[in-house]
Backbone atoms as SQL, in Angstrom:
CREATE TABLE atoms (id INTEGER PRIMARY KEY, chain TEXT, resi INTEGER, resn TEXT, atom TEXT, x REAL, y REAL, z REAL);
INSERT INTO atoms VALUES
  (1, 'A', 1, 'UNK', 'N', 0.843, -1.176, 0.000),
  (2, 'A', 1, 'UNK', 'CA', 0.000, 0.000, 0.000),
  (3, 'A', 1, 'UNK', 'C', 0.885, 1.235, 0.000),
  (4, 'A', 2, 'UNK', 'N', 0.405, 2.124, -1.148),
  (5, 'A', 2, 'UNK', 'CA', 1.420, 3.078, -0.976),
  (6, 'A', 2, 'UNK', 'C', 0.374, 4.962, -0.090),
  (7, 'A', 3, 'UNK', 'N', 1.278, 5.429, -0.018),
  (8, 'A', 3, 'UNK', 'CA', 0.676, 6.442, 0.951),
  (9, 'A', 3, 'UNK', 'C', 0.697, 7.800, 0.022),
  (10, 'A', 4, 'UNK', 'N', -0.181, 8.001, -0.487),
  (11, 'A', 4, 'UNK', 'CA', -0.650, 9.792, -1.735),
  (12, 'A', 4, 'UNK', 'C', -1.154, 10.707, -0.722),
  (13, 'A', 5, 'UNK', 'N', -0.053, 11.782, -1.380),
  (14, 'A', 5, 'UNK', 'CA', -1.312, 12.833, -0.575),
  (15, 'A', 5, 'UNK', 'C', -2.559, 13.186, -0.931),
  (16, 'A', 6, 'UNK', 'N', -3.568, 13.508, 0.170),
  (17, 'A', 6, 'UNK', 'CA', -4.739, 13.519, -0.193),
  (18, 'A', 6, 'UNK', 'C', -5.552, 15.168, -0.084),
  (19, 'A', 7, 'UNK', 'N', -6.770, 15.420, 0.203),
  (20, 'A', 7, 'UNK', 'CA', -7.474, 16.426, 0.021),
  (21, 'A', 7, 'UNK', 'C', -7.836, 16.381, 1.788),
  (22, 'A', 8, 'UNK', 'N', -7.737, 17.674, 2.316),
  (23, 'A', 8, 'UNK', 'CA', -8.063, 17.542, 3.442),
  (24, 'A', 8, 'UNK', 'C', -9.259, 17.766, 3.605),
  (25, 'A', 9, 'UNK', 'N', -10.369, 17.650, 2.777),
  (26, 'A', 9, 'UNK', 'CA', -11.377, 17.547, 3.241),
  (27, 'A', 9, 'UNK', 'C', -11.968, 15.552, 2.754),
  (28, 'A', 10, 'UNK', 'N', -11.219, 14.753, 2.511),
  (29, 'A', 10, 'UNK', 'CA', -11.350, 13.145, 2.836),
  (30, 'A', 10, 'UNK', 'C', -11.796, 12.654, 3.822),
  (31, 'A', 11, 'UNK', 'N', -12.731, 12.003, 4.143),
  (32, 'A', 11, 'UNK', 'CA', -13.708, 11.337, 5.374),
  (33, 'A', 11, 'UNK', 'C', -12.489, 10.655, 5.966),
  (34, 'A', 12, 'UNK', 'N', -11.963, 9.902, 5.218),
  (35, 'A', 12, 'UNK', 'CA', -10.846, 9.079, 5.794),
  (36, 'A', 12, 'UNK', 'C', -9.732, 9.964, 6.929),
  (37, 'A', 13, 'UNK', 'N', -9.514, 11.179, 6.425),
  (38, 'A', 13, 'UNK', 'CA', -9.115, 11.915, 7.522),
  (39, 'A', 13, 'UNK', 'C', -9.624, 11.904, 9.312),
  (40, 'A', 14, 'UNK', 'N', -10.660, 11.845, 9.437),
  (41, 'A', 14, 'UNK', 'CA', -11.128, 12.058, 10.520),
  (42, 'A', 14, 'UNK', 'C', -11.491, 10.640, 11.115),
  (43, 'A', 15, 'UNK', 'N', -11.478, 9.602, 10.026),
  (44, 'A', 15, 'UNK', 'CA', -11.069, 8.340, 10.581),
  (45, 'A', 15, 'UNK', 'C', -9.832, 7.313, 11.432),
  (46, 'A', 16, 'UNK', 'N', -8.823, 8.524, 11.163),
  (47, 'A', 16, 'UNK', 'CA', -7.402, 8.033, 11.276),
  (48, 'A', 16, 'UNK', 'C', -7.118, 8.240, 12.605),
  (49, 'A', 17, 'UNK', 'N', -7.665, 9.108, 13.017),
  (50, 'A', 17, 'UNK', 'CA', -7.326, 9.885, 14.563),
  (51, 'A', 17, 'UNK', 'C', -7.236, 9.269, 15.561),
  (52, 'A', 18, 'UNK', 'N', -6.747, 9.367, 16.386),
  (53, 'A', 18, 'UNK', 'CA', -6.790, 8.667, 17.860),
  (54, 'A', 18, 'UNK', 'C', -6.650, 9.608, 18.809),
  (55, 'A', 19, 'UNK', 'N', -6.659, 10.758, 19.064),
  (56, 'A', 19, 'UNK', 'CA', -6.682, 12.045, 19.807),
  (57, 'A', 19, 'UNK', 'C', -7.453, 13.264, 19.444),
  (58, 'A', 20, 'UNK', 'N', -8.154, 13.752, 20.068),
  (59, 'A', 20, 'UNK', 'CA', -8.885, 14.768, 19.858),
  (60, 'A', 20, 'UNK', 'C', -8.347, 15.867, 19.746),
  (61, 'A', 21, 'UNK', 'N', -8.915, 16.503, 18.405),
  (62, 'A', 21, 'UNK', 'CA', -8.225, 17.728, 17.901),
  (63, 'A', 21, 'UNK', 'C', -8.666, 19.207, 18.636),
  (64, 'A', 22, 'UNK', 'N', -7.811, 19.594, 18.621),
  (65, 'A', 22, 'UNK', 'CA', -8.002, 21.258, 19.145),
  (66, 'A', 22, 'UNK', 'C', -8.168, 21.978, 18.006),
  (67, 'A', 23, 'UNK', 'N', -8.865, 22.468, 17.263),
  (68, 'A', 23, 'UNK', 'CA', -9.395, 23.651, 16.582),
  (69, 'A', 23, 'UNK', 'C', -9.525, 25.213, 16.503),
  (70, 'A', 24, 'UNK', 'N', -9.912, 25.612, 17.772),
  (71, 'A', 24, 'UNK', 'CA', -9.410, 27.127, 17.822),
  (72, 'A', 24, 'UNK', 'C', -8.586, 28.226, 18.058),
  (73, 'A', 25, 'UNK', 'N', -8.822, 28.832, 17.163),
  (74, 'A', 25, 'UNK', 'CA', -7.679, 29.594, 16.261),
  (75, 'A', 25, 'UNK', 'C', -6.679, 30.400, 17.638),
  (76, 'A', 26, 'UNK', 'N', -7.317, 30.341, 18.774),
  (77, 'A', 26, 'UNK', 'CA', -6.537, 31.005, 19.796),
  (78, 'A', 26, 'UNK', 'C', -5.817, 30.022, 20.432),
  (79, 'A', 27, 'UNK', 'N', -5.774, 28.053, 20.127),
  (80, 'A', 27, 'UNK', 'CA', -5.327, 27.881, 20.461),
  (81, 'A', 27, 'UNK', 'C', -4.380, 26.566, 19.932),
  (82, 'A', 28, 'UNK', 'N', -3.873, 27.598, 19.057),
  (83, 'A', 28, 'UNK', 'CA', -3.120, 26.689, 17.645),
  (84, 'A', 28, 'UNK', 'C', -1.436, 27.106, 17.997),
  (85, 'A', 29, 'UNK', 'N', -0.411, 26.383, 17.527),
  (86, 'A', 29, 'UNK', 'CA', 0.582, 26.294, 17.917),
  (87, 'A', 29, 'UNK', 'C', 1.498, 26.715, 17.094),
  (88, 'A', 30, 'UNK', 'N', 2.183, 27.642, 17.404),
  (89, 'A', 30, 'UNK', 'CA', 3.423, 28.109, 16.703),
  (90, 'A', 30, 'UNK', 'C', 4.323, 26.861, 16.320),
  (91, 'A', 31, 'UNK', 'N', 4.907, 26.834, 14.977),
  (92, 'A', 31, 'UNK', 'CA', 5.537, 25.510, 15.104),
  (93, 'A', 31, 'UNK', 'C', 7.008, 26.433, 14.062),
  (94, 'A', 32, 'UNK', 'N', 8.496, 25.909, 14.567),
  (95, 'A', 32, 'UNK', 'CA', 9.624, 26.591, 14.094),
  (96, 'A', 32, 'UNK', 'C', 10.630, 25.244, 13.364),
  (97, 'A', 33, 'UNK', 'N', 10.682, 25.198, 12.294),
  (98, 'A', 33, 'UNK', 'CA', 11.536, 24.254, 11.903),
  (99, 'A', 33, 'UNK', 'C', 12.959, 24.552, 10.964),
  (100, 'A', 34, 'UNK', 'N', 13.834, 24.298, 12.002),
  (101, 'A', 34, 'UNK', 'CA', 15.024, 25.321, 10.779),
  (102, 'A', 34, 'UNK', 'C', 14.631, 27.057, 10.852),
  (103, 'A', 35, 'UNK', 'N', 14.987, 27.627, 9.739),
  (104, 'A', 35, 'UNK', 'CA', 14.292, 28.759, 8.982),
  (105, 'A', 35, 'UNK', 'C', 13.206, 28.613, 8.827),
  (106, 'A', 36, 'UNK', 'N', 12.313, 27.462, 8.416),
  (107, 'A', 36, 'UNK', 'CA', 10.732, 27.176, 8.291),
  (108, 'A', 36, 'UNK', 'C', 9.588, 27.653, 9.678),
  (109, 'A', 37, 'UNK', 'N', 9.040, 28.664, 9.316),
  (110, 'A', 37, 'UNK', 'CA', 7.630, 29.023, 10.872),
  (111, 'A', 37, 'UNK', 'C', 6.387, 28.686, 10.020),
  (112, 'A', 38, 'UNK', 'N', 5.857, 28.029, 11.327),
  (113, 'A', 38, 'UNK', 'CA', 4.181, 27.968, 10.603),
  (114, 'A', 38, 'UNK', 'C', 3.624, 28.010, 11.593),
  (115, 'A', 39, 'UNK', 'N', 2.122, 27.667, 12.004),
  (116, 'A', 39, 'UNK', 'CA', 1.200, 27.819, 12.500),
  (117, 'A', 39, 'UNK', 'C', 0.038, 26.561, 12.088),
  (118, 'A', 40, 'UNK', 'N', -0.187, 26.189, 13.276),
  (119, 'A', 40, 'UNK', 'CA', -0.429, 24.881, 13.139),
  (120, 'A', 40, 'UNK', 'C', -2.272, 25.106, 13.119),
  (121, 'A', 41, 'UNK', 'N', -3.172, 24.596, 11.712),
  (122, 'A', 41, 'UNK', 'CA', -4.736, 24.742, 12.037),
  (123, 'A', 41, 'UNK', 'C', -5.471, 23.546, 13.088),
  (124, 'A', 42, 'UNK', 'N', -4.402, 22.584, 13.519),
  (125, 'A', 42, 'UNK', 'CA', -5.399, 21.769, 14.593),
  (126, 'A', 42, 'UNK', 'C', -4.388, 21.211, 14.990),
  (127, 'A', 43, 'UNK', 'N', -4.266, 20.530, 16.226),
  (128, 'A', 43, 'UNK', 'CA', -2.971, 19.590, 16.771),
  (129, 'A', 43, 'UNK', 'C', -3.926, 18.614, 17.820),
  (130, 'A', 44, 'UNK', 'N', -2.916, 17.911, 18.099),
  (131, 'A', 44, 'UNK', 'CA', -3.637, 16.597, 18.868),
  (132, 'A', 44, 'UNK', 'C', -2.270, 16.081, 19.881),
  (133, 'A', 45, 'UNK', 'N', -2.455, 15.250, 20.678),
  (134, 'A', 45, 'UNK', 'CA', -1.384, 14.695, 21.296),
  (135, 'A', 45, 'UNK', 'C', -0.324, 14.133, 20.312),
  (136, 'A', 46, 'UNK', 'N', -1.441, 13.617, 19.402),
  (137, 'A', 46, 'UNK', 'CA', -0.544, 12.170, 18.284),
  (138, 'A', 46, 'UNK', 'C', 0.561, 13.220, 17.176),
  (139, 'A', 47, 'UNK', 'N', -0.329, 15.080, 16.579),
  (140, 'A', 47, 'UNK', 'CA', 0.638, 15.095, 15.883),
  (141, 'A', 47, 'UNK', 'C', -0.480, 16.654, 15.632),
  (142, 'A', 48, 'UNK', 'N', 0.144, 17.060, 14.310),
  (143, 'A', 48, 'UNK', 'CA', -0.655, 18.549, 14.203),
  (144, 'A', 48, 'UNK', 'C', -0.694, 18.882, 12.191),
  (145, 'A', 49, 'UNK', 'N', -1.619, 19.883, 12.186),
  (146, 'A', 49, 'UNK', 'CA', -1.440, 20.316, 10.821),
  (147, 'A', 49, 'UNK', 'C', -1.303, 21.721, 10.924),
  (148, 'A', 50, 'UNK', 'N', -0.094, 21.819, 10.058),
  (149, 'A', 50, 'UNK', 'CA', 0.633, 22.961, 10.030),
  (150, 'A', 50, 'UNK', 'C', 0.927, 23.602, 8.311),
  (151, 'A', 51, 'UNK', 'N', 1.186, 25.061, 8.355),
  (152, 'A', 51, 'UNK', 'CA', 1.276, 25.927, 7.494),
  (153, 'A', 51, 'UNK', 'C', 2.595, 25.737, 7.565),
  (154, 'A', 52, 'UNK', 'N', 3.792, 26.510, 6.432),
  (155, 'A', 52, 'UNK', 'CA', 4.938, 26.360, 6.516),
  (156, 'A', 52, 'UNK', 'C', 6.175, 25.328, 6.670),
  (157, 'A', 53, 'UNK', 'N', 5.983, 24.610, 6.331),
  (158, 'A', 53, 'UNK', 'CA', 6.550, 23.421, 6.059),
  (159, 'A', 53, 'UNK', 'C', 6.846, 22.623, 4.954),
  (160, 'A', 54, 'UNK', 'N', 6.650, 24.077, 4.024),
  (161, 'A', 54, 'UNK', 'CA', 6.929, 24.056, 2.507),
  (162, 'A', 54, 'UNK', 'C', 7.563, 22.857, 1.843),
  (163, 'A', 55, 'UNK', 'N', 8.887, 22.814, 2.366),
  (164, 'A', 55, 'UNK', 'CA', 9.636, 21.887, 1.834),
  (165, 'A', 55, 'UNK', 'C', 9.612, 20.537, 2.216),
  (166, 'A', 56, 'UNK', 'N', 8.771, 20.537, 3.252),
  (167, 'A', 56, 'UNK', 'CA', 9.012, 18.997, 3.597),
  (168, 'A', 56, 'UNK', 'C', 8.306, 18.004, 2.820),
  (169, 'A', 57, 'UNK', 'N', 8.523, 16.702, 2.278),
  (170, 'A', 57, 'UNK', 'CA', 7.666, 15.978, 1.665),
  (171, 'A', 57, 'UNK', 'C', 7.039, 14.977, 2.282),
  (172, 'A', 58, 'UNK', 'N', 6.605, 14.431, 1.947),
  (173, 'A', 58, 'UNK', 'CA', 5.605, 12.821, 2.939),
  (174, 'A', 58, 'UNK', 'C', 6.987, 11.977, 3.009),
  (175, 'A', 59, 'UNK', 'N', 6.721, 11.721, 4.287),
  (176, 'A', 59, 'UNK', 'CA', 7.730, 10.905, 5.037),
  (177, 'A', 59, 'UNK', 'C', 9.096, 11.554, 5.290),
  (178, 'A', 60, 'UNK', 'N', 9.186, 12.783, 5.297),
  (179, 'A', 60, 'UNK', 'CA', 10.526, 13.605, 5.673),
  (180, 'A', 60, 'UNK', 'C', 10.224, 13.746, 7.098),
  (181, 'A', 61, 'UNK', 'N', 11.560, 13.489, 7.968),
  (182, 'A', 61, 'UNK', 'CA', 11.683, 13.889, 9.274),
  (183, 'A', 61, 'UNK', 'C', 11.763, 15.490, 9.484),
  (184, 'A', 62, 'UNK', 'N', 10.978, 15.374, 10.428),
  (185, 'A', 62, 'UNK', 'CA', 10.920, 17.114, 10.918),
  (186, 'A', 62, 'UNK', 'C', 11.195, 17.221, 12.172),
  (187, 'A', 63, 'UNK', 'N', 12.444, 18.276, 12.346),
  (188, 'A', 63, 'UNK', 'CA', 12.796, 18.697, 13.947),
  (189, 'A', 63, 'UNK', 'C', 12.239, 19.738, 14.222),
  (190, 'A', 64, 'UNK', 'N', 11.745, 20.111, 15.473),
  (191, 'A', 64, 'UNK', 'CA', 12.170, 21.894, 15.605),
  (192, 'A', 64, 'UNK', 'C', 11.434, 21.822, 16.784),
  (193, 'A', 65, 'UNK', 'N', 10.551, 22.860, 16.948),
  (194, 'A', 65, 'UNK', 'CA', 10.042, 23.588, 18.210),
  (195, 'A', 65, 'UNK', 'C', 9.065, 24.063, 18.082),
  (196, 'A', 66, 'UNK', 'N', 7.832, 23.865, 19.118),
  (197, 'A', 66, 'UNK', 'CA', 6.364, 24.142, 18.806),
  (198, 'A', 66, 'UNK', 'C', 6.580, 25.364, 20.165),
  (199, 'A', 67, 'UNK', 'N', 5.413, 26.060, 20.086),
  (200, 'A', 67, 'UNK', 'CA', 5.107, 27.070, 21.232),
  (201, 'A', 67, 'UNK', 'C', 3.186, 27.237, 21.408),
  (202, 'A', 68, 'UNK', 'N', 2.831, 27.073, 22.474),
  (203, 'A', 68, 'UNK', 'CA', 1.594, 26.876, 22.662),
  (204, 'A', 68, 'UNK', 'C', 1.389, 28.268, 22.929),
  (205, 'A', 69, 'UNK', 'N', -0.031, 28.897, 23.029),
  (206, 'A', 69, 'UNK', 'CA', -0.302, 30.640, 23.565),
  (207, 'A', 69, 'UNK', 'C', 0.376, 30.604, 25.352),
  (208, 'A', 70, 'UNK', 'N', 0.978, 31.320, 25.362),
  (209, 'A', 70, 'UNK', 'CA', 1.727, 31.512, 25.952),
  (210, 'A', 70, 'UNK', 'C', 2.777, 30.660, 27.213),
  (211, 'A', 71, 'UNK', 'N', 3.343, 29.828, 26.518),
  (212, 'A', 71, 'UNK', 'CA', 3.972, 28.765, 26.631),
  (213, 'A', 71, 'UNK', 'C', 5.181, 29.154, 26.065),
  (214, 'A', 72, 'UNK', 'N', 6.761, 28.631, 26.356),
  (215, 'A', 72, 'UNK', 'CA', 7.841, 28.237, 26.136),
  (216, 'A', 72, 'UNK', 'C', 8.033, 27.602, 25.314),
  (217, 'A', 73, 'UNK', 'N', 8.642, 27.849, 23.960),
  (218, 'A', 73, 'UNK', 'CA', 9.028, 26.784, 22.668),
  (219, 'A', 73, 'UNK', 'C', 9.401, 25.503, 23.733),
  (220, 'A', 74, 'UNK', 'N', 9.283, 24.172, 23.080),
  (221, 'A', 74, 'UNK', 'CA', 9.638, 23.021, 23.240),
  (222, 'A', 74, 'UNK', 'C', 9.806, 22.190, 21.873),
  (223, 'A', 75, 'UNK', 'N', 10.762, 21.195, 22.020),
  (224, 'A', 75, 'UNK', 'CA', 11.209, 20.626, 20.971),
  (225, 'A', 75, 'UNK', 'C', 10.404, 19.353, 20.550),
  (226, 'A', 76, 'UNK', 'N', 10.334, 18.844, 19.483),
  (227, 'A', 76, 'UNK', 'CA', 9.478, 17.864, 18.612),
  (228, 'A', 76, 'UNK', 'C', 10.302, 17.305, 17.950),
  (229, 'A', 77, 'UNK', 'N', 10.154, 15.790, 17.560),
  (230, 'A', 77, 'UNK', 'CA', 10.301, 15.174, 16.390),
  (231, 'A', 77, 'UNK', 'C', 9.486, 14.845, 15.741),
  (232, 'A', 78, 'UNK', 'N', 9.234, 14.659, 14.135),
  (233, 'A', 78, 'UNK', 'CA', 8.047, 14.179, 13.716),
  (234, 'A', 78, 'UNK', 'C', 7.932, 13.871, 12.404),
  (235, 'A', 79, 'UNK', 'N', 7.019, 13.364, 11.395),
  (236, 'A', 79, 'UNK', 'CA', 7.060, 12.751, 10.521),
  (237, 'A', 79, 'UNK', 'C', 6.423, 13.275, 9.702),
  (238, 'A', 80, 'UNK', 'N', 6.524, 13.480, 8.505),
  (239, 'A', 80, 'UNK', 'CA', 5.313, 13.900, 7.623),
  (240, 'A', 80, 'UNK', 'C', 4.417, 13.043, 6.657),
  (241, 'A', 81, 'UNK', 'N', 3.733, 12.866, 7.981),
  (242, 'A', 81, 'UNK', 'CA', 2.406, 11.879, 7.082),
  (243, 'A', 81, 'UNK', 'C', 1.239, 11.938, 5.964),
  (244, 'A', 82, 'UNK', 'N', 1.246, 13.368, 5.610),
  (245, 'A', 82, 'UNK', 'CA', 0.375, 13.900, 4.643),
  (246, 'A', 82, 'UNK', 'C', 1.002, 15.001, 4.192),
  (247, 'A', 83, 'UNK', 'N', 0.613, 15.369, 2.719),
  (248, 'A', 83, 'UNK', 'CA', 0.742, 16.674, 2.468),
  (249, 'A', 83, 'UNK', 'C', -0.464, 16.928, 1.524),
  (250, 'A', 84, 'UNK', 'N', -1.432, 18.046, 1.877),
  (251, 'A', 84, 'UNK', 'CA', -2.695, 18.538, 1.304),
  (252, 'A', 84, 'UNK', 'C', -2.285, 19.468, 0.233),
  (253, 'A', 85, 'UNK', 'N', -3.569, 19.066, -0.629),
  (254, 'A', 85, 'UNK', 'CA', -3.216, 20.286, -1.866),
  (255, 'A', 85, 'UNK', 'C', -2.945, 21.827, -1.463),
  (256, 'A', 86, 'UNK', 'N', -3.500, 22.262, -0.583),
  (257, 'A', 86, 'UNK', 'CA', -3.243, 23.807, 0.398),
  (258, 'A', 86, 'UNK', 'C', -2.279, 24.324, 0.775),
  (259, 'A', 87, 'UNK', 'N', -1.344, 23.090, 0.851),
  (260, 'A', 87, 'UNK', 'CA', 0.512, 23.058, 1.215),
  (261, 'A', 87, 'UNK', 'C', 0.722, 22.737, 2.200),
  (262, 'A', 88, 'UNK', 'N', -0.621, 22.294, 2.972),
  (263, 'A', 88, 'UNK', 'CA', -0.408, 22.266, 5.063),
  (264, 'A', 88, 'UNK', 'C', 0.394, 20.767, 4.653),
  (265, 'A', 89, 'UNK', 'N', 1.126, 20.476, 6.185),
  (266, 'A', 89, 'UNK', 'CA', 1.411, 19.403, 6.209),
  (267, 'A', 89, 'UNK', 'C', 0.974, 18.498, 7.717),
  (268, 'A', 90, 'UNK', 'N', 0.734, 17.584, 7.047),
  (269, 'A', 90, 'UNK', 'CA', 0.228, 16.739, 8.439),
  (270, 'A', 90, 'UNK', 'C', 1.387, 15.957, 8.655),
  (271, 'A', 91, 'UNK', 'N', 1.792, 16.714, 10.560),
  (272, 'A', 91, 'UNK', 'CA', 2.734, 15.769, 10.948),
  (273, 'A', 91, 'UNK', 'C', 2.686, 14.711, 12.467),
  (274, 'A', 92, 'UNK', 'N', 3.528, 13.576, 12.276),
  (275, 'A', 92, 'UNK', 'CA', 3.119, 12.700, 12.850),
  (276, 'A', 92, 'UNK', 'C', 4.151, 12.656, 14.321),
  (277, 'A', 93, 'UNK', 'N', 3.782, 13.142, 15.387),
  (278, 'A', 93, 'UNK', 'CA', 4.615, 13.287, 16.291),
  (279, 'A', 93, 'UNK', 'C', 5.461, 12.099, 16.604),
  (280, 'A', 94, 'UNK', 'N', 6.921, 12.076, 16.644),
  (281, 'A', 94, 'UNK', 'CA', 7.439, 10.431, 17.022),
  (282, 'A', 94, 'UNK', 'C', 8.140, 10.881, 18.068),
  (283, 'A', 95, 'UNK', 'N', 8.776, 12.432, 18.742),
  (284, 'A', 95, 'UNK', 'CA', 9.306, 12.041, 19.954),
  (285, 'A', 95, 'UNK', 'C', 9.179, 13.913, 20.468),
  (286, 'A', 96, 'UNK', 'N', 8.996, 13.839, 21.612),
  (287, 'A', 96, 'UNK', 'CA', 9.180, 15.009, 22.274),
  (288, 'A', 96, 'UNK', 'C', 9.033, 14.743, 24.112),
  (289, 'A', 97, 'UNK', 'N', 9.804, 15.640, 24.240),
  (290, 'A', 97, 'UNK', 'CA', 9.732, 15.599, 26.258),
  (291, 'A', 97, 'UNK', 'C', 8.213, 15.930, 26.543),
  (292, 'A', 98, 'UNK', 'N', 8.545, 15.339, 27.824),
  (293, 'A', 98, 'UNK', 'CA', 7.682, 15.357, 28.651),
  (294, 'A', 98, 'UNK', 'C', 6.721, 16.907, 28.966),
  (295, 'A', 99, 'UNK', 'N', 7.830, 17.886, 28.846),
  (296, 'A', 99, 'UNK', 'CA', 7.373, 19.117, 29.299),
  (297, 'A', 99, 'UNK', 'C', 6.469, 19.617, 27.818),
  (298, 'A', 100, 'UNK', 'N', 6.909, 19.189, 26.901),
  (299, 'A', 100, 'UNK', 'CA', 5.845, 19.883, 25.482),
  (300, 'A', 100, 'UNK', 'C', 4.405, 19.571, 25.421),
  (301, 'A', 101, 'UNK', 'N', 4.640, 17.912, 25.821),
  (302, 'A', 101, 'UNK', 'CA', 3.156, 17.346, 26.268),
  (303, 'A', 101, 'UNK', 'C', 2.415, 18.209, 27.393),
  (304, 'A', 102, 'UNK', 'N', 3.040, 18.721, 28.129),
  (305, 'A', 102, 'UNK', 'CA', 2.228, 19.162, 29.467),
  (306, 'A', 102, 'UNK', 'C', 1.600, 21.048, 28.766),
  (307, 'A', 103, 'UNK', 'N', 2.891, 21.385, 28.363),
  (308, 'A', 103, 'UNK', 'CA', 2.678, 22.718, 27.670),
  (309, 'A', 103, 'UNK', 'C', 1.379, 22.780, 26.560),
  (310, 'A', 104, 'UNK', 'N', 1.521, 21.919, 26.002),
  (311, 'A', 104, 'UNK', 'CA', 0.110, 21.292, 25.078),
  (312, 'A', 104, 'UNK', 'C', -1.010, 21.296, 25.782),
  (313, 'A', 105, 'UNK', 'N', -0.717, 20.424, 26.589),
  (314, 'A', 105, 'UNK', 'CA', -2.296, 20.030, 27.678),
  (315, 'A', 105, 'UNK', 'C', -2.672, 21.127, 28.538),
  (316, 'A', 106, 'UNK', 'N', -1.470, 22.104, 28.476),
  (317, 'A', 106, 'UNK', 'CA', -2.303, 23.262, 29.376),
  (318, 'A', 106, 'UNK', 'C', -2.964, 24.195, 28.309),
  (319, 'A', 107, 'UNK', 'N', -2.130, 24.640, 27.207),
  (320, 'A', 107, 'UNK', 'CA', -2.731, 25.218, 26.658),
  (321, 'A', 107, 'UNK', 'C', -4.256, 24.853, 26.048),
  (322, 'A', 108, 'UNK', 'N', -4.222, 23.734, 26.029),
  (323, 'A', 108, 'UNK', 'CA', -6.352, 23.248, 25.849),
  (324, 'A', 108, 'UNK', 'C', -6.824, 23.403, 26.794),
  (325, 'A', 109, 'UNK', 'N', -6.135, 23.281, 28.232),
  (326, 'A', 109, 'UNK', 'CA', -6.748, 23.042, 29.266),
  (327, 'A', 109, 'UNK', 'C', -7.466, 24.574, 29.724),
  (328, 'A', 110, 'UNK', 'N', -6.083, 25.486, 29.675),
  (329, 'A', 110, 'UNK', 'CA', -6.515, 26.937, 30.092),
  (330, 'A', 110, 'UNK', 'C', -7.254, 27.610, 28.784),
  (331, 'A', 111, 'UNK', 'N', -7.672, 27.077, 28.006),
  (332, 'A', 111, 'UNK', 'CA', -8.730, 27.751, 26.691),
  (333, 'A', 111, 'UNK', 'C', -9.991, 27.153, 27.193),
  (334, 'A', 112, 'UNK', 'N', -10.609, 25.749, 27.979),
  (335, 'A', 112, 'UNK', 'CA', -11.620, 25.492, 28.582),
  (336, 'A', 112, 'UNK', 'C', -12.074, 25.750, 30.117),
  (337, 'A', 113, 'UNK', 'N', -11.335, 26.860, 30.249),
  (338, 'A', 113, 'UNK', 'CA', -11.401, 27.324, 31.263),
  (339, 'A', 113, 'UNK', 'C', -12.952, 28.756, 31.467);
């Protein structure tokens, strides 16, 4: 089975998930890779979709540093599991500390506040 990028509006998208997405726009994540900045339109524990990430292709490793609303950059590893006709890229989180996870979870946490 080989893996195409697809259209982000595919049913199959929202089938794939295993973490619930965060959606609003106040609480989307700065994401820094290299020279590459984007801004992420939804993220999840498992991984996020992000603007700016121009160059990366499906299945390129991605390093760098996410920043939640008002949170401390923290570092990421991750995968690029999709790329949409729009240019976003969907990436697949494979390693980050402990503290990015928590920085994440507050930032949803203090937006349902």
């Amino acid at each position: 089975m080989s893996i195409r990028p697809i259209s982000g509006n595919s049913p199959r998208t929202a089938d794939q998930r295993q973490h619930e997405r965060v959606y609003g726009k106040d609480r989307q994540l700065s994401i820094k890779s290299g020279k590459k900045e984007g801004k992420t339109s939804n993220w999840s524990q498992g991984g996020f979709l992000a603007d700016g990430l121009d160059e990366d292709e499906l299945n390129d490793q991605v390093e760098g540093t996410m920043e939640g609303p008002g949170q401390t950059r923290q570092r990421f590893a991750g995968k690029v599991v999709r790329v949409q006709d729009d240019g976003k890229r969907a990436v697949q989180l494979v390693s980050f500390d402990s503290s990015a996870l928590l920085a994440m979870q507050s930032a949803d946490d203090e937006s349902n506040s």
